PDB file of C-alpha atoms (C1' of nucleotides) in Angstrom:
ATOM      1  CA  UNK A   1      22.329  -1.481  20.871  1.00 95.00           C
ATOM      2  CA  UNK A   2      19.028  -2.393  22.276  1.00 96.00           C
ATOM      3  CA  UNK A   3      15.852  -2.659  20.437  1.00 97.00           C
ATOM      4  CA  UNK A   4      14.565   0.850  22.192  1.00 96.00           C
ATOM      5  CA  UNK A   5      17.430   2.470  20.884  1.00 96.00           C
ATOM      6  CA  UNK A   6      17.404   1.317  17.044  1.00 97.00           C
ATOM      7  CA  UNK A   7      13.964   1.872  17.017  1.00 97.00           C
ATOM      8  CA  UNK A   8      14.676   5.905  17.983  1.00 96.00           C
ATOM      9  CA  UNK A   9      17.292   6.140  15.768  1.00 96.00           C
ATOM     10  CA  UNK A  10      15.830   4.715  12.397  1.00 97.00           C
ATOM     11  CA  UNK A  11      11.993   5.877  13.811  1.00 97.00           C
ATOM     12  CA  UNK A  12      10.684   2.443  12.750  1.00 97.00           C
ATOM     13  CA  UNK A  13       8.921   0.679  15.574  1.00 97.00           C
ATOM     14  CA  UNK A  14      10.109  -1.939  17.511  1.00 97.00           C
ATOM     15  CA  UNK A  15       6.815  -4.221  16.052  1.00 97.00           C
ATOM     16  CA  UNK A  16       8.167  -3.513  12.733  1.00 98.00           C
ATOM     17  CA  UNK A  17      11.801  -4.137  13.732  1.00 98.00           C
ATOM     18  CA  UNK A  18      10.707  -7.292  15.202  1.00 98.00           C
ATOM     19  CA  UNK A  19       8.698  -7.913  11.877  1.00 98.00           C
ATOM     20  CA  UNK A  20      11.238  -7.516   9.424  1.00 98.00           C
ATOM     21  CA  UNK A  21      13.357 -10.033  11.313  1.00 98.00           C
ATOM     22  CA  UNK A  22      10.878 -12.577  11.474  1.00 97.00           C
ATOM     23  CA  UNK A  23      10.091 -12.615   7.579  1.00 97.00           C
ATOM     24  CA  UNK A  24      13.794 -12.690   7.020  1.00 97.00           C
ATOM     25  CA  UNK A  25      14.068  -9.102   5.655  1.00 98.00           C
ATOM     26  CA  UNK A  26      16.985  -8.561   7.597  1.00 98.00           C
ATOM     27  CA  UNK A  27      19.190 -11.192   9.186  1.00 98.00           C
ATOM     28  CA  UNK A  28      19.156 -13.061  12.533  1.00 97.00           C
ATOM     29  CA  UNK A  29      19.710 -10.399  15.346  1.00 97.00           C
ATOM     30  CA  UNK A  30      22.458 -11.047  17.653  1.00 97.00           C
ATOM     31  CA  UNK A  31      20.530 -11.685  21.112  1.00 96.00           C
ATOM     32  CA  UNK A  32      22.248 -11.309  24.585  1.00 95.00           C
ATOM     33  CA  UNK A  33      21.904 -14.438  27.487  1.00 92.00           C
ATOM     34  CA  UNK A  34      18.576 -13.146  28.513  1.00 92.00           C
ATOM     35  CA  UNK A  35      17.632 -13.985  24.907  1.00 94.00           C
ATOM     36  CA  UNK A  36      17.184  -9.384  24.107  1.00 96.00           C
ATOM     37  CA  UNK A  37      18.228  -8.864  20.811  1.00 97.00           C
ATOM     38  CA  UNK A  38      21.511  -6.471  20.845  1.00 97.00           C
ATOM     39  CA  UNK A  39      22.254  -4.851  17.502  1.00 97.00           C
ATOM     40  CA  UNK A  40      25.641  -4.770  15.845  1.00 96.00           C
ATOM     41  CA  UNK A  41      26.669  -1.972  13.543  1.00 96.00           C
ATOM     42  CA  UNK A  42      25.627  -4.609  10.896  1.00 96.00           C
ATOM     43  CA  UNK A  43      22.467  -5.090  12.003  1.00 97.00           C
ATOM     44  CA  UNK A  44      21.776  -1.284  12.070  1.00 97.00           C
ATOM     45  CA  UNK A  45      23.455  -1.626   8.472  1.00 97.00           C
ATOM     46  CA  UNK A  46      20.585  -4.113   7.316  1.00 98.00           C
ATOM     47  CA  UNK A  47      17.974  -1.820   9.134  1.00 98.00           C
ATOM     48  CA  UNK A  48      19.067   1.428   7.402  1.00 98.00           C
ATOM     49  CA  UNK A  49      18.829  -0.755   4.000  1.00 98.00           C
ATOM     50  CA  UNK A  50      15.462  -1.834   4.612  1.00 98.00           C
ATOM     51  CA  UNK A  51      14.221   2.033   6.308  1.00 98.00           C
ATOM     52  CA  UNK A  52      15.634   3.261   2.816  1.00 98.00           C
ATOM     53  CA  UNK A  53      14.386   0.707   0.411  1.00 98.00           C
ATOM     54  CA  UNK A  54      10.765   0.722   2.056  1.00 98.00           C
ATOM     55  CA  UNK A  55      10.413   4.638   1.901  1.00 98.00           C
ATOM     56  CA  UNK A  56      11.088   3.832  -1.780  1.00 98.00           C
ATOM     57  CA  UNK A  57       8.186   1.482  -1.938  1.00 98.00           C
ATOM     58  CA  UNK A  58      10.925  -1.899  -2.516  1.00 98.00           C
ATOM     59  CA  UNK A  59       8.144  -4.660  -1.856  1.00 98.00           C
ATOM     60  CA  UNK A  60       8.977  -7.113   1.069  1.00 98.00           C
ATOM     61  CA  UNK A  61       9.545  -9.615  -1.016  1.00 98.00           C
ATOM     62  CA  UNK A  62      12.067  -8.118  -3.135  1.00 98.00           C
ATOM     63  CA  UNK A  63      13.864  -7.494   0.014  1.00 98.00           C
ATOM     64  CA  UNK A  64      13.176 -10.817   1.370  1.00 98.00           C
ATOM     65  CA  UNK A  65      15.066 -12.718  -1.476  1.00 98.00           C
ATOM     66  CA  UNK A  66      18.365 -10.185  -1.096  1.00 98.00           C
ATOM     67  CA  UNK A  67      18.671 -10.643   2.362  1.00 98.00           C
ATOM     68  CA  UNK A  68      18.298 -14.806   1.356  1.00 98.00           C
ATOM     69  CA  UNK A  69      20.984 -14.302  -1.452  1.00 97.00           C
ATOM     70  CA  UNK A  70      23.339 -12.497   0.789  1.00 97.00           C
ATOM     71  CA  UNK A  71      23.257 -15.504   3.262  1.00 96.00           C
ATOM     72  CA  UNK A  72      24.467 -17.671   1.227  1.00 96.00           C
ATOM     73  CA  UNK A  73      28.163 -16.259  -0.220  1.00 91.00           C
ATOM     74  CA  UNK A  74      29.248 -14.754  -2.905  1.00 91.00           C
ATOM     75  CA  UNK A  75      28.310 -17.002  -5.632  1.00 93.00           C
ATOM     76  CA  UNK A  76      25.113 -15.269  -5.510  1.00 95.00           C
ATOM     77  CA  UNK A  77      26.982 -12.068  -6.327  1.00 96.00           C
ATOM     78  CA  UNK A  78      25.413 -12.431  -9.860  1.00 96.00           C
ATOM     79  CA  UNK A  79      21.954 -12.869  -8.891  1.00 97.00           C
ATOM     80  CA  UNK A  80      22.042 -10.199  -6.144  1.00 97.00           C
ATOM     81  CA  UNK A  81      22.806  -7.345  -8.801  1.00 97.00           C
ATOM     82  CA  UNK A  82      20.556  -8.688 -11.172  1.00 98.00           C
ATOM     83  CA  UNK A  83      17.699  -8.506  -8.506  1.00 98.00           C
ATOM     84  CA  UNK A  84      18.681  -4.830  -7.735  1.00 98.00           C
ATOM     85  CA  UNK A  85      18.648  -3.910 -11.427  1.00 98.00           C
ATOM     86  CA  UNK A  86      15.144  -4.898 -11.911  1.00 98.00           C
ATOM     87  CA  UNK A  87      14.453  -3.128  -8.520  1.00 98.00           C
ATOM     88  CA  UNK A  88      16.354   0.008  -9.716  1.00 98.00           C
ATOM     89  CA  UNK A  89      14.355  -0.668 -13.190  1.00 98.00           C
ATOM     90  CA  UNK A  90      10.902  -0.744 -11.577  1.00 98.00           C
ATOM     91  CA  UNK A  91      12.381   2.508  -9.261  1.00 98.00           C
ATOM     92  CA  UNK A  92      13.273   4.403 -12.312  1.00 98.00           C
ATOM     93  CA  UNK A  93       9.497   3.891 -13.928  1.00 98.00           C
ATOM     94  CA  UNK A  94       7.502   5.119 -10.799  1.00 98.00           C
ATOM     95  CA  UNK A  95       9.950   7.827 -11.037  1.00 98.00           C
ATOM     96  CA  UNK A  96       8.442   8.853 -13.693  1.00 98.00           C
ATOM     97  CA  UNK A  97       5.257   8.108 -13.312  1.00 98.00           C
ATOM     98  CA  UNK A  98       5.500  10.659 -10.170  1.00 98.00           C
ATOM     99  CA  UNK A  99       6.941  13.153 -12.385  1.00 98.00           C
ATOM    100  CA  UNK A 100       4.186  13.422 -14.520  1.00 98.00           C
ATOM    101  CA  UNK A 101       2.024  13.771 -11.694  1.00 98.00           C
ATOM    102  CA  UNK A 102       3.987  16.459 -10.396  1.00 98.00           C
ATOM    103  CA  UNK A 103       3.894  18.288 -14.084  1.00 98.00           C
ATOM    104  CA  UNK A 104       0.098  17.831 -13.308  1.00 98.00           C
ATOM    105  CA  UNK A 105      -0.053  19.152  -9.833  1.00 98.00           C
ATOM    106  CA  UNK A 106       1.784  22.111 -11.021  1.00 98.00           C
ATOM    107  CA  UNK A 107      -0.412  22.714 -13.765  1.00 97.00           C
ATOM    108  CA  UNK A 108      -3.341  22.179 -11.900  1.00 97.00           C
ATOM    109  CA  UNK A 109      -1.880  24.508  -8.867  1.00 97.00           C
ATOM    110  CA  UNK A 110      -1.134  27.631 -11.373  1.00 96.00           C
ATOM    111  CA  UNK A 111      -4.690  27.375 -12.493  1.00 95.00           C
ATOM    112  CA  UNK A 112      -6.264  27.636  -9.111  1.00 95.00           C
ATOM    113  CA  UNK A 113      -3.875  30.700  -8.238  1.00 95.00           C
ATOM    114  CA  UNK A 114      -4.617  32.297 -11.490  1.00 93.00           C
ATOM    115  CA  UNK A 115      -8.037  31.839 -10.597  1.00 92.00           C
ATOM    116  CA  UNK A 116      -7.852  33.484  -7.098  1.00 90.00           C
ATOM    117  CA  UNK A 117      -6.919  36.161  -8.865  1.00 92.00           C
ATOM    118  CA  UNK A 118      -8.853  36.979 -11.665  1.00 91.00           C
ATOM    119  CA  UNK A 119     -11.694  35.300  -9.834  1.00 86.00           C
ATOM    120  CA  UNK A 120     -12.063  33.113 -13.328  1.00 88.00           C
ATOM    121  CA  UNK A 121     -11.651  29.456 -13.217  1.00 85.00           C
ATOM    122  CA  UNK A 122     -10.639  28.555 -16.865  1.00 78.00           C
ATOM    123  CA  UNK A 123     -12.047  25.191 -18.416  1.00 73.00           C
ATOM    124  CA  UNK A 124      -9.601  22.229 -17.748  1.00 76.00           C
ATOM    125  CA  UNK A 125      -8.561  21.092 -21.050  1.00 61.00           C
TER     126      UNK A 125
ATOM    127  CA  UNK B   1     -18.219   5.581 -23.929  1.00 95.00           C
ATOM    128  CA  UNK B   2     -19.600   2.252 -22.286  1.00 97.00           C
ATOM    129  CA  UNK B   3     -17.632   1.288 -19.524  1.00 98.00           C
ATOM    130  CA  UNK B   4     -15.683  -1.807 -21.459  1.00 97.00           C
ATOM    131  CA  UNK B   5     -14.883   1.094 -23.353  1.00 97.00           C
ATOM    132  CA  UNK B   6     -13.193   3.258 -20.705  1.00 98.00           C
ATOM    133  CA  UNK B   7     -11.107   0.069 -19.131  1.00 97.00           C
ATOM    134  CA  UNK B   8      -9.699  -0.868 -21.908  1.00 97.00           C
ATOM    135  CA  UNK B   9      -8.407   3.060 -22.845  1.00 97.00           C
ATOM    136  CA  UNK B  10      -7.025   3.897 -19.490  1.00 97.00           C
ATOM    137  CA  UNK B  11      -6.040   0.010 -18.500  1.00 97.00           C
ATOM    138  CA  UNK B  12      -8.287   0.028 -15.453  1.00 98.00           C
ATOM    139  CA  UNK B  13     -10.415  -2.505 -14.324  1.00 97.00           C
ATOM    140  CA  UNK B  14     -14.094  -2.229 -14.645  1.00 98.00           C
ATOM    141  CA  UNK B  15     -14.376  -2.838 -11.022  1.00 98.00           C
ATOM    142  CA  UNK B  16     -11.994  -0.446  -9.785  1.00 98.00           C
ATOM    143  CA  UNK B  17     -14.072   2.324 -11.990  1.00 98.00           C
ATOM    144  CA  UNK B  18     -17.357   1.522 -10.180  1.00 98.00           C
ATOM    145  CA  UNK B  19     -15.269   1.483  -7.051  1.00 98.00           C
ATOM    146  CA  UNK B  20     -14.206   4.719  -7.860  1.00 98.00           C
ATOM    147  CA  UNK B  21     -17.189   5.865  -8.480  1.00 98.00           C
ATOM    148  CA  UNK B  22     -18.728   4.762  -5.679  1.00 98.00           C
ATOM    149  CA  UNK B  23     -16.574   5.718  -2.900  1.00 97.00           C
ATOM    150  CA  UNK B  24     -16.933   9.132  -4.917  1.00 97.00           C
ATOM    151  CA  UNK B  25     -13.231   9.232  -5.745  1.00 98.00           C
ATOM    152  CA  UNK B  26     -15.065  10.856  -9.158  1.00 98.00           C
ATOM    153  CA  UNK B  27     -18.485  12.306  -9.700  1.00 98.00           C
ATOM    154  CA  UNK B  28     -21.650  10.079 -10.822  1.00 98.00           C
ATOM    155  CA  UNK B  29     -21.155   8.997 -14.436  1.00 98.00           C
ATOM    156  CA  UNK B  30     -24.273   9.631 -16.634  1.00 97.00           C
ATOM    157  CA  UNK B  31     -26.159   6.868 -17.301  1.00 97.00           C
ATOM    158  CA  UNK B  32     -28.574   5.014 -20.427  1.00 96.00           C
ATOM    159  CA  UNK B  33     -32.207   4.945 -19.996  1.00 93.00           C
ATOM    160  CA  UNK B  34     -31.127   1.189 -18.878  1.00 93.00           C
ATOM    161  CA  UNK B  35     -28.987   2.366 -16.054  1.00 95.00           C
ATOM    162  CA  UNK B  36     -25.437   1.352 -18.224  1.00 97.00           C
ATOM    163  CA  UNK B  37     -23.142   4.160 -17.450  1.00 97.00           C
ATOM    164  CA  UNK B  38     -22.056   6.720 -20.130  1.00 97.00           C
ATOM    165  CA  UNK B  39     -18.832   8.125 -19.560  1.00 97.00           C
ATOM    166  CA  UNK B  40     -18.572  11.772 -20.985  1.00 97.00           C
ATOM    167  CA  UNK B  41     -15.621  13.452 -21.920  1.00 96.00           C
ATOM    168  CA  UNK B  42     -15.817  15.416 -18.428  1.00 96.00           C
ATOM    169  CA  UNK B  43     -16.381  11.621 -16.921  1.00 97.00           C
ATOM    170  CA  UNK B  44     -13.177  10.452 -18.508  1.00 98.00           C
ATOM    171  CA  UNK B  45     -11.170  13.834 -17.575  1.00 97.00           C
ATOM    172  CA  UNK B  46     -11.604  12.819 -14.017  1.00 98.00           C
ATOM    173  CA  UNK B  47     -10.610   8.761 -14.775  1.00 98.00           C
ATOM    174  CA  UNK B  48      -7.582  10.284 -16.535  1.00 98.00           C
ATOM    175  CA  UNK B  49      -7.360  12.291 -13.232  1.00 98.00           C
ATOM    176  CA  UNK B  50      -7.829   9.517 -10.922  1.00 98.00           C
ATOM    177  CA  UNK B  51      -5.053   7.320 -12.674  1.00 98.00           C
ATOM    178  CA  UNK B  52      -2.675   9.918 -13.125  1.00 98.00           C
ATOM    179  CA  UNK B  53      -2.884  10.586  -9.226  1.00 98.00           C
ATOM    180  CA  UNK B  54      -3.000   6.884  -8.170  1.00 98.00           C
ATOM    181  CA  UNK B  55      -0.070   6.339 -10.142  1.00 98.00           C
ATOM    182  CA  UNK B  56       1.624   8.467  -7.904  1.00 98.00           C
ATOM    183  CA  UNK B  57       0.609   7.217  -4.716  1.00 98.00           C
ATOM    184  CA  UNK B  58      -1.543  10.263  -3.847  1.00 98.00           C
ATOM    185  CA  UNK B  59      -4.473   8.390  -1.219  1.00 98.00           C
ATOM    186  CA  UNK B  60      -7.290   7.839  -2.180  1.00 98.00           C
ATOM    187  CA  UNK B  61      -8.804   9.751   0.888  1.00 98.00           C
ATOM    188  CA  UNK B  62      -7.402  13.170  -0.791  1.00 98.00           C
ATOM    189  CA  UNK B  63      -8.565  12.446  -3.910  1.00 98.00           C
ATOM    190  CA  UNK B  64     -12.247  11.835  -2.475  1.00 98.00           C
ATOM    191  CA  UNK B  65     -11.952  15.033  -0.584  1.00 98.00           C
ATOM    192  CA  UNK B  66     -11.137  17.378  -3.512  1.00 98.00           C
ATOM    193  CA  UNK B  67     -13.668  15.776  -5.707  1.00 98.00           C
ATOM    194  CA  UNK B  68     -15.898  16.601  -3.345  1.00 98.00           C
ATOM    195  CA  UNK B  69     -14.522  20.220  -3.125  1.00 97.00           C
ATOM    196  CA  UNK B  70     -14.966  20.481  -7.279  1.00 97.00           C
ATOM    197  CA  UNK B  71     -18.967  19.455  -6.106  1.00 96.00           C
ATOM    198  CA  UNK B  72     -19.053  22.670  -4.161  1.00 96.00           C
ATOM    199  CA  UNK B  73     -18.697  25.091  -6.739  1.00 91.00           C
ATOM    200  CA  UNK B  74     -16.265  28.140  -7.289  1.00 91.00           C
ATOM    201  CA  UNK B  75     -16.169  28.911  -3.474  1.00 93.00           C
ATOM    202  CA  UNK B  76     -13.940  26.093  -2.886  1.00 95.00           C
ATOM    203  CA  UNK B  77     -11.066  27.172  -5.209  1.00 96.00           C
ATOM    204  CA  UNK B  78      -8.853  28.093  -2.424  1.00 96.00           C
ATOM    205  CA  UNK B  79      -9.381  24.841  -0.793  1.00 97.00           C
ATOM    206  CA  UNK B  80      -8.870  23.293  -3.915  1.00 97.00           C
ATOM    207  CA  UNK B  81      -5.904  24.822  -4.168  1.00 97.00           C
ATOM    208  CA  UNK B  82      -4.527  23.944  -0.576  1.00 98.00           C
ATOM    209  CA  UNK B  83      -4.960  19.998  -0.666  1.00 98.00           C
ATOM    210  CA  UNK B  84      -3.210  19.748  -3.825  1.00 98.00           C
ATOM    211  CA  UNK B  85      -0.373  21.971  -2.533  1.00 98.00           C
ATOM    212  CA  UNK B  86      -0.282  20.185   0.211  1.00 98.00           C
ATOM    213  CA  UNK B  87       0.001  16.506  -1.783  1.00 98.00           C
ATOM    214  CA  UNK B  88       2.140  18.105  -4.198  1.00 98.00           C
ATOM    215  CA  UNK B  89       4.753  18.603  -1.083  1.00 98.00           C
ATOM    216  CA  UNK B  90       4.281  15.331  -0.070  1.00 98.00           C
ATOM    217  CA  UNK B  91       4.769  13.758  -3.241  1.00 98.00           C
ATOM    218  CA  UNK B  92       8.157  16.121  -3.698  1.00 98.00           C
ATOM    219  CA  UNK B  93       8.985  14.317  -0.178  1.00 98.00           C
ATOM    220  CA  UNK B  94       8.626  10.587  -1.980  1.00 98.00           C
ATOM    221  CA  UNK B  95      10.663  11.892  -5.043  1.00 98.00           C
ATOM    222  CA  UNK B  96      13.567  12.676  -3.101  1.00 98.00           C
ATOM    223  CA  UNK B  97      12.807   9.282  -0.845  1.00 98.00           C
ATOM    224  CA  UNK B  98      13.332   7.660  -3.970  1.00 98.00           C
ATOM    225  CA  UNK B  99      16.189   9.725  -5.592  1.00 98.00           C
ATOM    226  CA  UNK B 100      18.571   8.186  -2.501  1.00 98.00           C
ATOM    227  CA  UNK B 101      16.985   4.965  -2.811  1.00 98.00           C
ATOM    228  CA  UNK B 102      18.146   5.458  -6.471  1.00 98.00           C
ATOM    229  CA  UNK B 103      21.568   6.176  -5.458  1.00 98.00           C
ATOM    230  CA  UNK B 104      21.966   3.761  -3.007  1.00 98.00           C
ATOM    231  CA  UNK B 105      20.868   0.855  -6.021  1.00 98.00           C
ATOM    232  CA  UNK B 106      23.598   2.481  -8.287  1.00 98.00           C
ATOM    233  CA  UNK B 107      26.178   2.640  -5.482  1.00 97.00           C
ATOM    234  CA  UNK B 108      25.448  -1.203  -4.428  1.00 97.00           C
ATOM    235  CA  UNK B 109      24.885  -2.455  -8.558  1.00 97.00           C
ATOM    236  CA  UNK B 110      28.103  -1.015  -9.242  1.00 96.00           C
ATOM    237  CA  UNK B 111      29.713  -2.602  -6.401  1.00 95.00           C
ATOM    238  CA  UNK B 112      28.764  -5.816  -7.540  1.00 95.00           C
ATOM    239  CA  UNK B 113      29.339  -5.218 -11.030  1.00 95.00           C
ATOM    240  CA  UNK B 114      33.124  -4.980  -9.725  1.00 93.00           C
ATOM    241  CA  UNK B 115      33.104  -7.727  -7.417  1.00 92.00           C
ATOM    242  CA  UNK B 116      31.971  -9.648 -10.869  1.00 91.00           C
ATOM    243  CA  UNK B 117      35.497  -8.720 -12.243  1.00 92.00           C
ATOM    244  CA  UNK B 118      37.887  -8.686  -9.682  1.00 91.00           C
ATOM    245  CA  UNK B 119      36.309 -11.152  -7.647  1.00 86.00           C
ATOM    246  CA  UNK B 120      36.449  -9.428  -4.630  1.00 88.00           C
ATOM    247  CA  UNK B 121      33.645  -7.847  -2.884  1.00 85.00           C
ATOM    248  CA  UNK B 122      34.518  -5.208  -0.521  1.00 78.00           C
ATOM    249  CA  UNK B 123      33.352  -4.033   2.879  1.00 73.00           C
ATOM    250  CA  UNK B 124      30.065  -2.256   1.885  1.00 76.00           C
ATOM    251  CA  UNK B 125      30.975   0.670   4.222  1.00 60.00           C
TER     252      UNK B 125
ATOM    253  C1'  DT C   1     -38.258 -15.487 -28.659  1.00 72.80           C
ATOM    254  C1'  DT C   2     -34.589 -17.546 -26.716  1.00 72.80           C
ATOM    255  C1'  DA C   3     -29.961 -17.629 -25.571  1.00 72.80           C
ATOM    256  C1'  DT C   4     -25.981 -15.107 -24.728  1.00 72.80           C
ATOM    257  C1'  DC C   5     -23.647 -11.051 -23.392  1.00 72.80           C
ATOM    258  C1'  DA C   6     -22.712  -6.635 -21.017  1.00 72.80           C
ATOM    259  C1'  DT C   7     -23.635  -4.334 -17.123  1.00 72.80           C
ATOM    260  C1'  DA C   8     -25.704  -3.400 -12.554  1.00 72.80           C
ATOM    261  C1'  DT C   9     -25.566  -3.742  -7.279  1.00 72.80           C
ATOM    262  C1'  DG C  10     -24.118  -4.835  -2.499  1.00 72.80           C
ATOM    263  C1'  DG C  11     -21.198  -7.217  -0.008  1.00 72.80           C
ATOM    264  C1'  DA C  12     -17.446 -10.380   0.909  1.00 72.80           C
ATOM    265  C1'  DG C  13     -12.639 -11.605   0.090  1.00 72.80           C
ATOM    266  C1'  DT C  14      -7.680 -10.602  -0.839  1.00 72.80           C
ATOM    267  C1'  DC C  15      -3.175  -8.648  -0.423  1.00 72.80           C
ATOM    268  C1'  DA C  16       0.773  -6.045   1.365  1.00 72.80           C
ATOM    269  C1'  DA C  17       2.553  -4.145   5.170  1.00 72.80           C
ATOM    270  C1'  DC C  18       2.306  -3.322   9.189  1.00 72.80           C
ATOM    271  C1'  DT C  19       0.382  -2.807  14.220  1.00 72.80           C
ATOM    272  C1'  DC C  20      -1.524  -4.421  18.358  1.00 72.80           C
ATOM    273  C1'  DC C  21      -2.183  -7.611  22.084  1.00 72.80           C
ATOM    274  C1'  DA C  22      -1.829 -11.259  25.724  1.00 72.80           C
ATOM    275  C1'  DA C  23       0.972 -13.803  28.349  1.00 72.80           C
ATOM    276  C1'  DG C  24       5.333 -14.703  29.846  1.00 72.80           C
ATOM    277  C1'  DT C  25      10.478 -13.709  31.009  1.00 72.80           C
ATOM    278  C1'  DC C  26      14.432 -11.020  32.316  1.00 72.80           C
ATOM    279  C1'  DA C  27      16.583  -6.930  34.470  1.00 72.80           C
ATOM    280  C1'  DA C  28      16.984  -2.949  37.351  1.00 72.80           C
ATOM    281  C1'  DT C  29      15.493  -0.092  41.134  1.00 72.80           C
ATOM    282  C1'  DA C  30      13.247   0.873  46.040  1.00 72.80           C
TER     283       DA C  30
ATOM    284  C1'  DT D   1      12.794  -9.169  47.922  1.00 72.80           C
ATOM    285  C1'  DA D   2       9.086  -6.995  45.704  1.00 72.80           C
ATOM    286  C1'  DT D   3       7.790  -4.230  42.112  1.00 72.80           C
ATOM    287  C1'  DT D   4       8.321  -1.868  38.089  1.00 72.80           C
ATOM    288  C1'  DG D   5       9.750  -1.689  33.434  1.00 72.80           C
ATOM    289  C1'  DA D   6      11.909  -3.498  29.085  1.00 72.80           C
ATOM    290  C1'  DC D   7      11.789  -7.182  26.294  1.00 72.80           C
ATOM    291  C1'  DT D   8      10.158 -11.761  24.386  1.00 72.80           C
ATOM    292  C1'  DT D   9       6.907 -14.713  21.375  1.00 72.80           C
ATOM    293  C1'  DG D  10       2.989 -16.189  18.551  1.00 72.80           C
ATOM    294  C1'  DG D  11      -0.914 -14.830  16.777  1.00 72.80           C
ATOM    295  C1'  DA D  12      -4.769 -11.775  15.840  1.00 72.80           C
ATOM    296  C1'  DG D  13      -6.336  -7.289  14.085  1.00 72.80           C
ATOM    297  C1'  DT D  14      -6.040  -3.143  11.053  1.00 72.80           C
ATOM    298  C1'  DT D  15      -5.574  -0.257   6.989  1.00 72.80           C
ATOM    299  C1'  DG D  16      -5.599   1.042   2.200  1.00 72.80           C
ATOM    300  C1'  DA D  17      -6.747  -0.225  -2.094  1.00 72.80           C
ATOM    301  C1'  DC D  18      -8.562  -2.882  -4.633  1.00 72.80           C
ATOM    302  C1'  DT D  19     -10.784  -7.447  -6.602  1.00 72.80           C
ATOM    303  C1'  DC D  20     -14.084 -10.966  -6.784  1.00 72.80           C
ATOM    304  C1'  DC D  21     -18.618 -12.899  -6.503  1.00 72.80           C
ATOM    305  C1'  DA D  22     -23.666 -13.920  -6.592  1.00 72.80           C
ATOM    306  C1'  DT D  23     -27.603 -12.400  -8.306  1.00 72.80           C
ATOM    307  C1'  DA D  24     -30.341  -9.564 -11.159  1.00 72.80           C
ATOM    308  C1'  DT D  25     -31.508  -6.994 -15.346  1.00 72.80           C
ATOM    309  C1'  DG D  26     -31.112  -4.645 -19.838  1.00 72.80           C
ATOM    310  C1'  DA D  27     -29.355  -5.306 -24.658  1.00 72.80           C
ATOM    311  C1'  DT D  28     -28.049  -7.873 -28.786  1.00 72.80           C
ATOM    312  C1'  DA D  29     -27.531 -11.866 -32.053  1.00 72.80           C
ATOM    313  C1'  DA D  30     -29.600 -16.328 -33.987  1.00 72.80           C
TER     314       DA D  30
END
DNA sequence: TTATCATATGGAGTCAACTCCAAGTCAATA
DNA sequence: TATTGACTTGGAGTTGACTCCATATGATAA
């Protein structure tokens, strides 16, 4: 596949596609003799990893170090799903953190339509 | 409440609540004939606000815009209203972002929790 | 009263994560 | 073959959200 294509079908630029493969969050890219990068299902593997982790808010460098541990074999096994755990870990919190702030937006949201109605905005706590 | 005060309950620096402040993220705190600021209960509702939001993400540019709105006076309810609908459906969006991220970690952690015992590490799809 | 401390302001600096750009190369069409 | 268009690189610029700093001033302890 060609960068133009990849970039439609994950809708991540080709800047940032170019990016993430320069900082090592996703392997080498398989290049054809002109020197054009041409994606193997692998590749679009790694870039559907990294489109999924991002919209999660996985820092770079978190990524960065996965894609380094992967490189080199499986006696990094260990250390790869310890450096997910903390990821999933850190996931989990914001979570909840985002939870809360739903419970919050709700609250807040009920007020405000309560208030259209009676025409009474009640004190906020 | 002095503003040492404030930090240290909500864990924010002293410099982010000026910046706050100023960028008018939260109305003007009161202040002591010296010009010190004197956070009210009202003042802290809206820190408690501001960090709550933040926590989740929710730009800072939104939260500027409805404390603005709150500056308006009852006629803004509905408007009120709107923006946080509106970030309340974005935030939703994020949650379920993360939810797959979430099952993608579990899905790849428990792969390599296997690969840890048999010693084999399959074909990740 | 003097020294130290808390706080004030405006502006500059930092950081993560892109995003854009200039200049050049390769490939496909008229 | 000439031109257009896709792609390359290295590096600079941008954005959001702080964070730090220099300098000044009000408040408190010795």
């Amino acid at each position: 596949m060609t960068i133009t294509e990849v970039s439609k079908k994950y809708d991540i630029s080709q800047d940032t596609l170019r990016y993430y493969e320069r900082i090592g969050l996703i392997p080498a890219v398989n290049r054809t003799k002109g020197g054009n990068r041409d994606y193997t299902e692998e590749s679009c593997g790694w870039i559907e990893l990294a489109k999924c982790m991002r919209s999660a808010g996985i820092p770079i460098e978190a990524l960065i170090e996965y894609c380094a541990l992967t490189q080199q074999g499986e006696e990094t096994i260990t250390a790869r799903k310890e450096l997910l755990v903390e990821e999933r870990r850190k996931l989990l919190e914001k979570m909840e953190d985002m939870q809360k702030t739903m419970d919050k937006l709700n609250y807040k949201i009920d007020r405000y339509e309560k208030a259209e109605i009676t025409g009474v905005l009640s004190w906020d706590k």
